[in-house]
Coordinates of C-alpha atoms in Angstrom, one line a residue:
X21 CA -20.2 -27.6 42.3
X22 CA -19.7 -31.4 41.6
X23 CA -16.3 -32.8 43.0
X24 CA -13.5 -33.4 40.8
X25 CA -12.3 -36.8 39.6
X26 CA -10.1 -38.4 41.7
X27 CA -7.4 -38.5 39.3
X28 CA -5.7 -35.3 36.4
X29 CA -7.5 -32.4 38.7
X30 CA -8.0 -28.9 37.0
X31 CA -5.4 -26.6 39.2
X32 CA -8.6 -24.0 38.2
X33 CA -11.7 -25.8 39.4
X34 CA -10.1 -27.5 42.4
X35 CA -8.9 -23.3 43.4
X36 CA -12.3 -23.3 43.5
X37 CA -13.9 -26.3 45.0
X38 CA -11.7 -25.1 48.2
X39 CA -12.7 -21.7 48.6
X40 CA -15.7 -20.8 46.1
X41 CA -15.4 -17.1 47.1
X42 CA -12.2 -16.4 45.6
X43 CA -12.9 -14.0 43.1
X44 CA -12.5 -14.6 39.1
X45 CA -11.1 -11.8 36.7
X46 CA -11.0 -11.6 32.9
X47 CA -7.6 -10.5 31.8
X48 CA -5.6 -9.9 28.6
X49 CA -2.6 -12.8 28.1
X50 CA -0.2 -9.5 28.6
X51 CA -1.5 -8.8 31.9
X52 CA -1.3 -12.4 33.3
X53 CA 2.7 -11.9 31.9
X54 CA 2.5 -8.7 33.8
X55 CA 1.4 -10.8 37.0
X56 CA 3.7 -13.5 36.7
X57 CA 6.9 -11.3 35.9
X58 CA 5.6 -9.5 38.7
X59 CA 5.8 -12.6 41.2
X60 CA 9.1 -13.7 39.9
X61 CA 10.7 -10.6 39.9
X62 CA 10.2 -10.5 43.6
X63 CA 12.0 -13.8 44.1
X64 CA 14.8 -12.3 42.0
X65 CA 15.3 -8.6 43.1
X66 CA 15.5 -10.7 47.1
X67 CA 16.7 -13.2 46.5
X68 CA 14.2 -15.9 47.7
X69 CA 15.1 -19.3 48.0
X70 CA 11.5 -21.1 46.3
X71 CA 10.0 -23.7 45.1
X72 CA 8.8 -22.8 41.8
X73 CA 6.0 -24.9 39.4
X74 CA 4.6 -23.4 36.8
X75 CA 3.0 -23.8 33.2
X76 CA 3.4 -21.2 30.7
X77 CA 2.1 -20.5 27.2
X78 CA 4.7 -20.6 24.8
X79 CA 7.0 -18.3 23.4
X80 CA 10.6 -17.0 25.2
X81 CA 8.9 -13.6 26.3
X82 CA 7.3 -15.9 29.2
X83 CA 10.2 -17.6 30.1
X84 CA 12.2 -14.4 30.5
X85 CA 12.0 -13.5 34.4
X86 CA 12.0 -17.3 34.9
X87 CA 15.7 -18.0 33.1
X88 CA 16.8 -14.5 35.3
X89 CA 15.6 -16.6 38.6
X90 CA 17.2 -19.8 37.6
X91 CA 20.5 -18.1 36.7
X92 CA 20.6 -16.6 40.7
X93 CA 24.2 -18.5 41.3
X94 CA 23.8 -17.5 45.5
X95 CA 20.4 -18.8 45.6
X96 CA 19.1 -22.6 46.1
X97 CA 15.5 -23.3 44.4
X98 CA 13.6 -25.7 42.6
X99 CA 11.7 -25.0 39.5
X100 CA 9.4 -27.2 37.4
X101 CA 7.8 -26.0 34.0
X102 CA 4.6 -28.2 32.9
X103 CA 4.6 -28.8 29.4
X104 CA 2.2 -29.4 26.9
X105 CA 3.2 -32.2 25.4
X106 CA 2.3 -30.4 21.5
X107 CA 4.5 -27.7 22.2
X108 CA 7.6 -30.0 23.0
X109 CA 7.0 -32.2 20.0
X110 CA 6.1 -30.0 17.2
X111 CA 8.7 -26.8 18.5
X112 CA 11.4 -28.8 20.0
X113 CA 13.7 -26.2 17.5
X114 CA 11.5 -23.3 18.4
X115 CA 12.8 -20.1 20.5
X116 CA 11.1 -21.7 23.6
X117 CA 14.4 -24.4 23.9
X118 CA 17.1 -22.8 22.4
X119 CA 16.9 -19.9 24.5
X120 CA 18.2 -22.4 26.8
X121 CA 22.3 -23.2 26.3
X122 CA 22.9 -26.8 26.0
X123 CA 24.8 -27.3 29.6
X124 CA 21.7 -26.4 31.0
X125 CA 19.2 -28.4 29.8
X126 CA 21.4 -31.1 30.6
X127 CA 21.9 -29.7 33.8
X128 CA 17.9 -30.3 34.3
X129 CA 18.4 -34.0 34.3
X130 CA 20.2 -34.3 37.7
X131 CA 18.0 -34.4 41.0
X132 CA 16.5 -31.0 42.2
X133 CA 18.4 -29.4 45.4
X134 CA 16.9 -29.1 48.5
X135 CA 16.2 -25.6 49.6
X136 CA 19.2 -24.8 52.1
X137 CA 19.0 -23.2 55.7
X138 CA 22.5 -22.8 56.3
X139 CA 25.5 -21.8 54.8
X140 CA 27.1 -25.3 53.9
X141 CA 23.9 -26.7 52.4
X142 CA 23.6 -23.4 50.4
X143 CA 26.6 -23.7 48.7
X144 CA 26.1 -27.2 48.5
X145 CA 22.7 -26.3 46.6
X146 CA 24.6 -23.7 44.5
X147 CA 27.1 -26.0 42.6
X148 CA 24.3 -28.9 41.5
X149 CA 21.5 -25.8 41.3
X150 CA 20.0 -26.5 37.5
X151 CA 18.0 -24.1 35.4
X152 CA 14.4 -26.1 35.8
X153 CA 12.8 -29.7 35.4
X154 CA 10.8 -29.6 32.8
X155 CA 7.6 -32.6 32.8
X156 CA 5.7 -33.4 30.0
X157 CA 2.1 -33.7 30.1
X158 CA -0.1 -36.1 28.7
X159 CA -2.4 -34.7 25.1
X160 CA -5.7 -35.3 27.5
X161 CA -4.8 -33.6 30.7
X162 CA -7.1 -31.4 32.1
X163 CA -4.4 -28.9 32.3
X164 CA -3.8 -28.3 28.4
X165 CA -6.4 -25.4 28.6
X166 CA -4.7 -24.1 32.2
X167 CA -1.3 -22.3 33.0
X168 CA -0.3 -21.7 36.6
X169 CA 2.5 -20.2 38.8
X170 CA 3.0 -21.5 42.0
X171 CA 5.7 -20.2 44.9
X172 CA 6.4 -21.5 48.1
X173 CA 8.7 -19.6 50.3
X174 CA 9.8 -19.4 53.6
X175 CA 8.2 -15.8 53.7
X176 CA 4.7 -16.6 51.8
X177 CA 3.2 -19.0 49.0
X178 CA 1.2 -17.8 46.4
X179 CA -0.3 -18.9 43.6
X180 CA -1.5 -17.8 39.7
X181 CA -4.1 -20.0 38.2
X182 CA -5.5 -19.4 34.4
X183 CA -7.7 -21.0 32.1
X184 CA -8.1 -20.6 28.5
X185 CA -12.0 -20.9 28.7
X186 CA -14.4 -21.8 25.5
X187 CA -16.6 -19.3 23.8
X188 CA -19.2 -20.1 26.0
X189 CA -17.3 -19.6 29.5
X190 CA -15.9 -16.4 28.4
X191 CA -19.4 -14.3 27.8
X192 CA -19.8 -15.2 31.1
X193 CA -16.8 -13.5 32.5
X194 CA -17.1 -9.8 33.4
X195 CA -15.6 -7.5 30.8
X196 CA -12.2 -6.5 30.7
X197 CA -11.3 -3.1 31.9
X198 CA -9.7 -0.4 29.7
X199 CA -6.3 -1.3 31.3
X200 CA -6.9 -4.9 30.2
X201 CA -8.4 -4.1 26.4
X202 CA -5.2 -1.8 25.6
X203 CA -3.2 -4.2 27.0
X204 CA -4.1 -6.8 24.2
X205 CA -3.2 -4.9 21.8
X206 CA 0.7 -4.5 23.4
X207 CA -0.2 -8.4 23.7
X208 CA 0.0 -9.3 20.0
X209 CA 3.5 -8.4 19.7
X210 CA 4.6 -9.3 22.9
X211 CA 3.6 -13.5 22.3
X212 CA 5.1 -13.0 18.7
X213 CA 6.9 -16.4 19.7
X214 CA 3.0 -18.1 20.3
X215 CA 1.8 -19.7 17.4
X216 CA -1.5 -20.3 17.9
X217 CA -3.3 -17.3 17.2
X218 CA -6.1 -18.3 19.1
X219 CA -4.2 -18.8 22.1
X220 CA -2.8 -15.2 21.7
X221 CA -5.3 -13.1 21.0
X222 CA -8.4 -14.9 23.4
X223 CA -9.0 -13.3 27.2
X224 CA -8.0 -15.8 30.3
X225 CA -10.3 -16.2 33.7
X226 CA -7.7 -16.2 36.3
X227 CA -7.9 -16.4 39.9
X228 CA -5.3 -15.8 42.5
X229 CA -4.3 -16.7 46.5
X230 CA -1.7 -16.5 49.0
X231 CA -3.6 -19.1 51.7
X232 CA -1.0 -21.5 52.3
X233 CA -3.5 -24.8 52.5
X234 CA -5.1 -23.7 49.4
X235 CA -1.9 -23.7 47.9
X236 CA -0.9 -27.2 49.1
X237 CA -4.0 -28.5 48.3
X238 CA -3.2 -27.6 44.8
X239 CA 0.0 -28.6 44.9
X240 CA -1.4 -32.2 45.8
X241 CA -3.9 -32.3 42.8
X242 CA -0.7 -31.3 41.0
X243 CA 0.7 -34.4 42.3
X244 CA -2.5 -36.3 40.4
X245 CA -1.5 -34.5 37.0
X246 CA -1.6 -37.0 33.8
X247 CA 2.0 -36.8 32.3
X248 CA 3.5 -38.5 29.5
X249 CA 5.5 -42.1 30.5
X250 CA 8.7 -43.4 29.1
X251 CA 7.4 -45.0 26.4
X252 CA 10.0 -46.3 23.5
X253 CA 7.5 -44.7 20.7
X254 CA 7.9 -41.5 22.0
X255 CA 11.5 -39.8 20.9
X256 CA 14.0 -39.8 23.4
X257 CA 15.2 -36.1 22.6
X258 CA 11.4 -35.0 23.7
X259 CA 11.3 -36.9 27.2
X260 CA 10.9 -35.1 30.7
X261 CA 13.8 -34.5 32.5
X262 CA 12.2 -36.1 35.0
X263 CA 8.7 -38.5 35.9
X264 CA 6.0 -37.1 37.5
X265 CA 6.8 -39.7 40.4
X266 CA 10.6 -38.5 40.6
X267 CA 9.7 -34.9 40.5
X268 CA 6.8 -35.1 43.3
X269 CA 9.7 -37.0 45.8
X270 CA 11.9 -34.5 45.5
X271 CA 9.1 -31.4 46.0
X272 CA 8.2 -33.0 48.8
X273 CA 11.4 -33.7 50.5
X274 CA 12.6 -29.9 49.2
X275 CA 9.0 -29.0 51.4
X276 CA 9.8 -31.1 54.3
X277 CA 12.6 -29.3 54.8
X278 CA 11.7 -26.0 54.6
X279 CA 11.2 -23.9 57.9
X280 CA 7.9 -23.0 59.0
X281 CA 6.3 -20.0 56.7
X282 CA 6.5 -16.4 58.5
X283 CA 4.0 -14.0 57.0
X284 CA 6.6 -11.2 55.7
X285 CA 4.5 -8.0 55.2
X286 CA 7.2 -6.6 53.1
X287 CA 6.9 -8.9 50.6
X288 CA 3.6 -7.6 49.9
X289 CA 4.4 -4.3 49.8
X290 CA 7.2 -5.2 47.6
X291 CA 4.7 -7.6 44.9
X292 CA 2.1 -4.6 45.2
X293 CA 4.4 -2.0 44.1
X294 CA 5.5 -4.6 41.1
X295 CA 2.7 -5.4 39.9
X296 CA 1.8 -1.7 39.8
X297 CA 5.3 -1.4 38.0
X298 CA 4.7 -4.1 35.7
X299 CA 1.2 -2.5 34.5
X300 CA 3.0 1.1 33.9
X301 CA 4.9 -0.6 31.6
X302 CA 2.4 -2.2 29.6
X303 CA 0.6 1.1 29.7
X304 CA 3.9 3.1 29.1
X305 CA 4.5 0.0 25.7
X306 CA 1.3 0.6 24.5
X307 CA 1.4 4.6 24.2
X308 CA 4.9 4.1 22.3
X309 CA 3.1 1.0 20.0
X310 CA -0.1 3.9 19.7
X311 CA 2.3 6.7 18.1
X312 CA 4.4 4.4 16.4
X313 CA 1.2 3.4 14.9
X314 CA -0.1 7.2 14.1
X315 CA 3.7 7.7 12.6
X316 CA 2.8 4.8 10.4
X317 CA -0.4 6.3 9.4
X318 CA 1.6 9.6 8.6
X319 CA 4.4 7.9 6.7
X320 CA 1.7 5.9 4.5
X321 CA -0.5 9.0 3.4
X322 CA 2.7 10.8 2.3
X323 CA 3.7 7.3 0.6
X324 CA 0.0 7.6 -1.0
X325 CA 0.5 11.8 -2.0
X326 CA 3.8 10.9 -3.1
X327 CA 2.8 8.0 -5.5
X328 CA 0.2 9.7 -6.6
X329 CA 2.1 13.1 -7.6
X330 CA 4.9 10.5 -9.6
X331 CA 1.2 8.7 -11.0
X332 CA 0.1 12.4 -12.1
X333 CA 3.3 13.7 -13.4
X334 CA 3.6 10.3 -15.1
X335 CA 0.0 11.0 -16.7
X336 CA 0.8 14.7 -17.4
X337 CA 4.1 13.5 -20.1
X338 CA 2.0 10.7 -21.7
X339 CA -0.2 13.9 -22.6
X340 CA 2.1 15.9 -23.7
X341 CA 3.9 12.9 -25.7
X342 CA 0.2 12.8 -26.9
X343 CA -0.6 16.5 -27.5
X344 CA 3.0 17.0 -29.6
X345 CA 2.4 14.0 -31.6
X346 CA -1.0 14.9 -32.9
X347 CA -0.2 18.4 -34.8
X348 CA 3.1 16.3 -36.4
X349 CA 0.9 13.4 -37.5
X350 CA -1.3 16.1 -39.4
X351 CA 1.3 18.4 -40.8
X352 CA 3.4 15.2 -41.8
X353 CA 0.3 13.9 -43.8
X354 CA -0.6 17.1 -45.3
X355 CA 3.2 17.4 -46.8
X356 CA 2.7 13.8 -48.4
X357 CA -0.5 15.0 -49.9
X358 CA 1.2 18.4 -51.3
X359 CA 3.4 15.9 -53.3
X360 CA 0.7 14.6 -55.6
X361 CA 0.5 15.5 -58.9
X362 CA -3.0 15.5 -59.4
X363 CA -3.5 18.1 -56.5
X364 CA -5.8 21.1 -57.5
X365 CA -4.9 24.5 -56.4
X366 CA -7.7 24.6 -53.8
X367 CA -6.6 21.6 -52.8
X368 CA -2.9 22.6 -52.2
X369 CA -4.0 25.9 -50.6
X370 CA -6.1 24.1 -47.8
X371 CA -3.4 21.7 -46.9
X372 CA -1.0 24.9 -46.8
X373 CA -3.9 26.3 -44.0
X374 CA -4.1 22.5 -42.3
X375 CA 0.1 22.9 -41.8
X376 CA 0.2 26.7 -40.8
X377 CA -2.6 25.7 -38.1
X378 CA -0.6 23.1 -36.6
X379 CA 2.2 24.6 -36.7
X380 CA 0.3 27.7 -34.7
X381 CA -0.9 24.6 -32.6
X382 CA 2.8 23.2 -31.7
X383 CA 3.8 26.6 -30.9
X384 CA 1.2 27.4 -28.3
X385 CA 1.4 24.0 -26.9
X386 CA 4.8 24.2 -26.1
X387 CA 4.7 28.0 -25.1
X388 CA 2.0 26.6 -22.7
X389 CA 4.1 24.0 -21.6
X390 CA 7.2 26.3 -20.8
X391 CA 4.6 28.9 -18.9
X392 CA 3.5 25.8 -17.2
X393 CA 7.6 24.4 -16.1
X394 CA 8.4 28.4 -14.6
X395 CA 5.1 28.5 -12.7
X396 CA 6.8 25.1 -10.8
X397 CA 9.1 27.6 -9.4
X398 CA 7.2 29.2 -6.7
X399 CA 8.0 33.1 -6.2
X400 CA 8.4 34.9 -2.6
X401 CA 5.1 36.2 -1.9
X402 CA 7.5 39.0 -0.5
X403 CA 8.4 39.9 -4.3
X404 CA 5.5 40.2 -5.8
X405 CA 4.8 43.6 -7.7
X406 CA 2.7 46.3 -6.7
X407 CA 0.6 47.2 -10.0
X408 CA -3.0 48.1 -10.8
X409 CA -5.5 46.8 -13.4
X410 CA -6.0 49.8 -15.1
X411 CA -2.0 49.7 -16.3
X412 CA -2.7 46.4 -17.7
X413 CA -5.8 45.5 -18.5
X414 CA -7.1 47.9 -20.8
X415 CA -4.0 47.8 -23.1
X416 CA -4.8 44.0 -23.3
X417 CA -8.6 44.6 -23.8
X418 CA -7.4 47.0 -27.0
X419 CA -5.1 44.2 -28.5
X420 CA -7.9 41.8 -29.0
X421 CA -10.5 44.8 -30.2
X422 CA -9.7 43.9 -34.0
X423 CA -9.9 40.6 -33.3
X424 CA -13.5 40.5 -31.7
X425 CA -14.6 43.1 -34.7
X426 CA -13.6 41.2 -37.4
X427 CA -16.1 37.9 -35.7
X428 CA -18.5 40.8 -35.3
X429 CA -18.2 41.0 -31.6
X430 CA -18.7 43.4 -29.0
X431 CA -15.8 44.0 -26.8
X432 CA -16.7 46.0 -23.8
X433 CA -14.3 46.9 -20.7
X434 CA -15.5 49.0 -17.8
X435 CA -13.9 49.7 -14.5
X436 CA -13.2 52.5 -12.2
X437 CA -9.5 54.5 -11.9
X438 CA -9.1 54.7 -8.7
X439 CA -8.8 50.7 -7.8
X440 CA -6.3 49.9 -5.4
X441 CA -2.8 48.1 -6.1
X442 CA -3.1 44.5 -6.3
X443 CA -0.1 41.9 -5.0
X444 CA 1.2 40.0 -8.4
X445 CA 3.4 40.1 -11.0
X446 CA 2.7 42.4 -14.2
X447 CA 3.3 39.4 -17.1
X448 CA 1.0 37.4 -14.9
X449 CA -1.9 40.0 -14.6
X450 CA -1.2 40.0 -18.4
X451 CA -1.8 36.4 -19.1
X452 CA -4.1 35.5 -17.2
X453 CA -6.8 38.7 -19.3
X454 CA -5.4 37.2 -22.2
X455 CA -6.1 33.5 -21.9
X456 CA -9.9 34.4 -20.8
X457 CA -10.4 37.2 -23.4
X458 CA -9.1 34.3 -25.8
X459 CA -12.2 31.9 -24.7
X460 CA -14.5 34.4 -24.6
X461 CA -13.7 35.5 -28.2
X462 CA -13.0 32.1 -29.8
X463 CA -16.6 30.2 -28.1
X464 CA -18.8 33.6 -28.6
X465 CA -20.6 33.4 -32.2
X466 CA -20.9 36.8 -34.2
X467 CA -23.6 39.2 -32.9
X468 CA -22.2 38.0 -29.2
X469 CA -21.0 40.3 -26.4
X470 CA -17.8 39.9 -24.3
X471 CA -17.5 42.2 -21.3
X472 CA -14.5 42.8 -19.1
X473 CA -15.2 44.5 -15.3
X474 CA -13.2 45.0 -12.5
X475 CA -14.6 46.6 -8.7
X476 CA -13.4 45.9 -5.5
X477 CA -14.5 43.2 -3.3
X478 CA -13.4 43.3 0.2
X479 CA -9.8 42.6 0.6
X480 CA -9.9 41.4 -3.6
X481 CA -10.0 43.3 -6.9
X482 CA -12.8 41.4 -8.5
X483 CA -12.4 40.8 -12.2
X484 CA -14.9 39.7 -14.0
X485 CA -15.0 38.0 -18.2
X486 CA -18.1 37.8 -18.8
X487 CA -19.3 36.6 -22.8
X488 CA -22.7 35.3 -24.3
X489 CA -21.5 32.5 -26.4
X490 CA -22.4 28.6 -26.3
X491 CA -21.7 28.4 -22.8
X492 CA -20.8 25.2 -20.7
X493 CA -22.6 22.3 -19.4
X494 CA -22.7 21.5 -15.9
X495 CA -20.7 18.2 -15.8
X496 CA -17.8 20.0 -17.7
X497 CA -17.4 22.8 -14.8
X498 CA -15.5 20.7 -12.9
X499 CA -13.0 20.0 -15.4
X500 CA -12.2 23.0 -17.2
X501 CA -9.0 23.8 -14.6
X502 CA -7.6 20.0 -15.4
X503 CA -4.6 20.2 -17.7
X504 CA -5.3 19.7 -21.7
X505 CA -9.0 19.2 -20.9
X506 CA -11.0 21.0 -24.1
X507 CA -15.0 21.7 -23.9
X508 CA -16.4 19.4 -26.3
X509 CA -17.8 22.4 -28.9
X510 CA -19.4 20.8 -32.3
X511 CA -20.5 24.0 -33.5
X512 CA -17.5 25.8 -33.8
X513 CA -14.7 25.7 -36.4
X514 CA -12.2 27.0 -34.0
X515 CA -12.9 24.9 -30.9
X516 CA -9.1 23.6 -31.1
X517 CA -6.4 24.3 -28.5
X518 CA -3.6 22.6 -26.2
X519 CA -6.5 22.7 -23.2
X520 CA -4.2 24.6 -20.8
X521 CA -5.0 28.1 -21.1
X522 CA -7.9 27.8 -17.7
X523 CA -5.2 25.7 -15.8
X524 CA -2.1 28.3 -16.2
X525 CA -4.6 30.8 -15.3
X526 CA -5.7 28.9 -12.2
X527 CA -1.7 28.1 -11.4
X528 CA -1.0 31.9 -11.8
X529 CA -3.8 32.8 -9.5
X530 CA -2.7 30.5 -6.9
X531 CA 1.1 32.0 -6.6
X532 CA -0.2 35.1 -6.4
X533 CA -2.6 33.9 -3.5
X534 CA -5.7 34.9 -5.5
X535 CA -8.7 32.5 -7.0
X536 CA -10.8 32.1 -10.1
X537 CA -14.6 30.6 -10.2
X538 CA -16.9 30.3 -12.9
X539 CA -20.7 30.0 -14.2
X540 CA -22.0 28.9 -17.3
X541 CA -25.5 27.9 -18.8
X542 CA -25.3 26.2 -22.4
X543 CA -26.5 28.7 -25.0
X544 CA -26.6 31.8 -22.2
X545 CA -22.9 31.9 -22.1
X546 CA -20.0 32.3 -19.4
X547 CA -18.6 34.4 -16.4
X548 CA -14.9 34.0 -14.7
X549 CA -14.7 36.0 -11.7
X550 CA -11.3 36.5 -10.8
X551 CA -10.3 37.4 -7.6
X552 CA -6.5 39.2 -6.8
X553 CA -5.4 39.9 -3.4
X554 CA -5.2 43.7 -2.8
X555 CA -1.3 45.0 -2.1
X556 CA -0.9 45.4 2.0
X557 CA -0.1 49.2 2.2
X558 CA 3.3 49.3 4.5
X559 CA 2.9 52.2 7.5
X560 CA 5.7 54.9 6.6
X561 CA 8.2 55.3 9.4
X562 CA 7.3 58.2 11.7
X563 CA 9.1 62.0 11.4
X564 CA 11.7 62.6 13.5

């Protein structure tokens, strides 16, 4: 590896320079939090007196176990926070400062306290301890593309070094683990507060150690670190707290005074079992952000069935406003034409038929329409009628007998007398024969067949209309159940009608948990098969 330049050392490549076998992991920005809280929290929860310099990306989630350090009234420390000199300039009003009150920051400017060994210099430290010294650095330093924690205690040092690598670096870099890849997702809300989105969302190579000359070496290419100078073009409400040169006199003499380090194995057993902590969490945030996630998938598709069921009920009275308004339009232009006085009988008598067919017209639509409104209110399958299709059906079969001799049609029923009860309600049964017989009739031409048959099938009484007239095409199959859709017939005079007989029969069928299908062929004719659920026979209680 070539040696670094004498001056502005990367914290990163000078890590390495002294020990090349430290090893290098690709993390998530939400797991080098995790790290760092991790560190911190172990000064807080004992209480360390530390010397503390670090560089975080921005945003007040990073600062967080930081600001509970620096508040520690009973313990003396030092902290100094690298800045980036872009992120005090351009969000000096940002969440990053005024999460700090006012008599703190200015509490920054005076002199850092030395780290005290007795009593008397503790509480000395105490009353002049400020939150942190923060030091600007310069727009080229090597160390806008790092971030870093550093500790040095009287029980250990340790440090955290990170860099934000380019593209090229980071395929390089071994993947991330499962751990690491959920974890950036938790990431993205977690460094809400960082702005640039490239910052948040791309992986860091960090490296970590606890040797204590490593960690001074460090600390004395931090000493090298290019920083911005009191210059009267730079604003004074942006300026460190304190130089470079002021802060690195006071580290040292806070060092210098510090007693000699004793390895403390409980520390870390203590960092270990944080660190495991801190990932549980992250873990623990991203299973809450995954089912808050699948609750918002949930909540959105009954958004979507909800808009669409207003969108289809909003559809279904623009169709109906449609439907009413097309027999009035006639009738009300037949009655002007009745009132000329050069109308011939003929005339007169066909615009009398036009009227009394709309008017027939009207009337089914809106009996249609009613049938339709009661069907919305769904009946207990629990109250359903026991009946059978031989009360019913034939009776039906023998109402529209005139009707299918008078077009010249034969009308044929045939099915056996002992069919078992079937679950629904007898006006239902009762509609549902009539609406198909209707269609059978009305598309058959005279000289045609219409035959009604019922068997059982399985668990079902199996009804079948079966006619030879014009039959369907294939693309109109699908759409015969949709409300006020009408076969496009040309051949037929009476090919007319409110298109909602096939779609109360289908809604009938589907209260009464039964099911309708159909086949046609054009000019072979059609067959519904409909299928009605077969009454459950209830065991009789036993003698006594």
């Amino acid at each position: 590896m070539t040696s670094t330049p004498a001056s502005d050392l990367s914290l990163y490549e000078l890590a390495l320079e002294t020990d090349p076998a430290l090893s290098i992991l690709q993390v998530s920005p939400a797991t080098l939090r995790s790290v760092f809280s991790a560190l911190i929290d172990l000064l807080t929860e004992r209480e360390l007196p530390a010397i503390v310099w670090a560089k975080l990306p921005r945003g007040v989630v990073w600062q967080t176990e930081l600001e509970r350090y620096s508040a520690l009234e009973s313990v003396s420390k030092a902290i100094y926070v690298f800045k980036d000199y872009r992120d005090d300039s351009t969000d000096s009003a940002s969440a990053d400062n005024s999460s700090i009150q006012p008599s703190t920051r200015a509490a920054a400017i005076a002199p850092a306290p030395s780290i005290a060994t007795s009593t008397d210099n503790l509480a000395e430290a105490e009353a002049t301890a400020p939150a942190w010294l923060e030091i600007l650095l310069d727009p080229e330093s090597c160390l806008r593309r790092e971030y870093f924690l550093l500790v040095w205690t009287a029980q250990f040092q340790g440090c955290v070094l990170a860099h934000r690598p380019r593209s090229a670096q980071l395929a390089k870099a071994p993947e991330p683990s499962t751990v690491e890849a959920n974890a950036a997702l938790v990431d993205l809300s977690l460094a809400g507060a960082i702005e640039d989105s490239q910052e948040r969302r791309q992986h860091l190579l960090i490296l970590s150690s606890f040797d204590g000359s490593l960690i001074q070496r460090v600390v004395s290419g931090l000493e090298q670190t290019k920083t911005m100078g009191r210059s009267a073009t730079v604003d004074a409400s942006i300026l460190p707290a304190v130089s470079l040169t002021e802060a690195v006199a006071q580290w040292q003499q806070v060092m210098s005074t510090m007693p000699d380090t004793t390895p403390d194995p409980t520390s870390w057993g203590q960092l270990f079992i944080k660190q495991i902590q801190r990932q549980e969490e992250v873990l623990q945030r991203n299973a809450i952000y995954r089912r808050q996630a699948d609750l918002v998938e949930i909540l959105q598709l009954q958004k979507e069935e909800l808009t669409n069921a207003l969108q289809a009920k909003a559809d279904f009275i623009n169709t109906v406003g449609q439907e009413l308004r097309t027999p009035l339009t006639t009738i009300k232009t037949a009655l002007s034409l009745l009132n000329s006085p050069n109308l011939k009988p003929p005339q007169r008598q066909r615009y009398m038929d036009l009227i009394a067919k709309e008017c027939d017209r009207q009337s089914s639509l809106i009996t249609s329409l009613l049938d339709l409104v009661q069907l919305d209110q769904a009946v207990n399958p629990a109250v359903l009628q026991s009946i059978r299709v031989s009360d019913i059906v034939p009776g039906v079969v023998s109402t529209y007998q005139p009707l299918a001799e008078e077009k010249g049609i034969k009308l044929v029923y045939m099915a056996p007398e002992d069919l078992p009860a079937i679950a629904c309600m007898g006006n239902w049964l009762k509609q549902i024969v009539i609406n198909l017989l209707h269609n059978g009739i009305k598309f058959t031409p005279s000289g045609g067949q219409v035959w009604v048959r019922a068997k059982q099938q399985g668990s079902y009484v199996n009804l079948e209309v079966r006619d030879t007239g014009v039959g369907m095409a294939p693309g109109e199959l699908p759409k015969i159940f949709d409300r006020f859709y009408r076969v496009r017939q040309s051949t037929l005079e009476d090919a007319s009608g409110a298109g909602l007989g096939l779609t109360i029969v289908q809604q009938l069928l589907l209260h009464c948990g039964g099911s309708i299908s159909v086949k046609s062929k054009p000019g072979e004719g059609s067959t519904f098969n409909v299928l009605l659920p077969i009454r459950k026979q209830t065991s009789a209680p036993p003698a006594s």
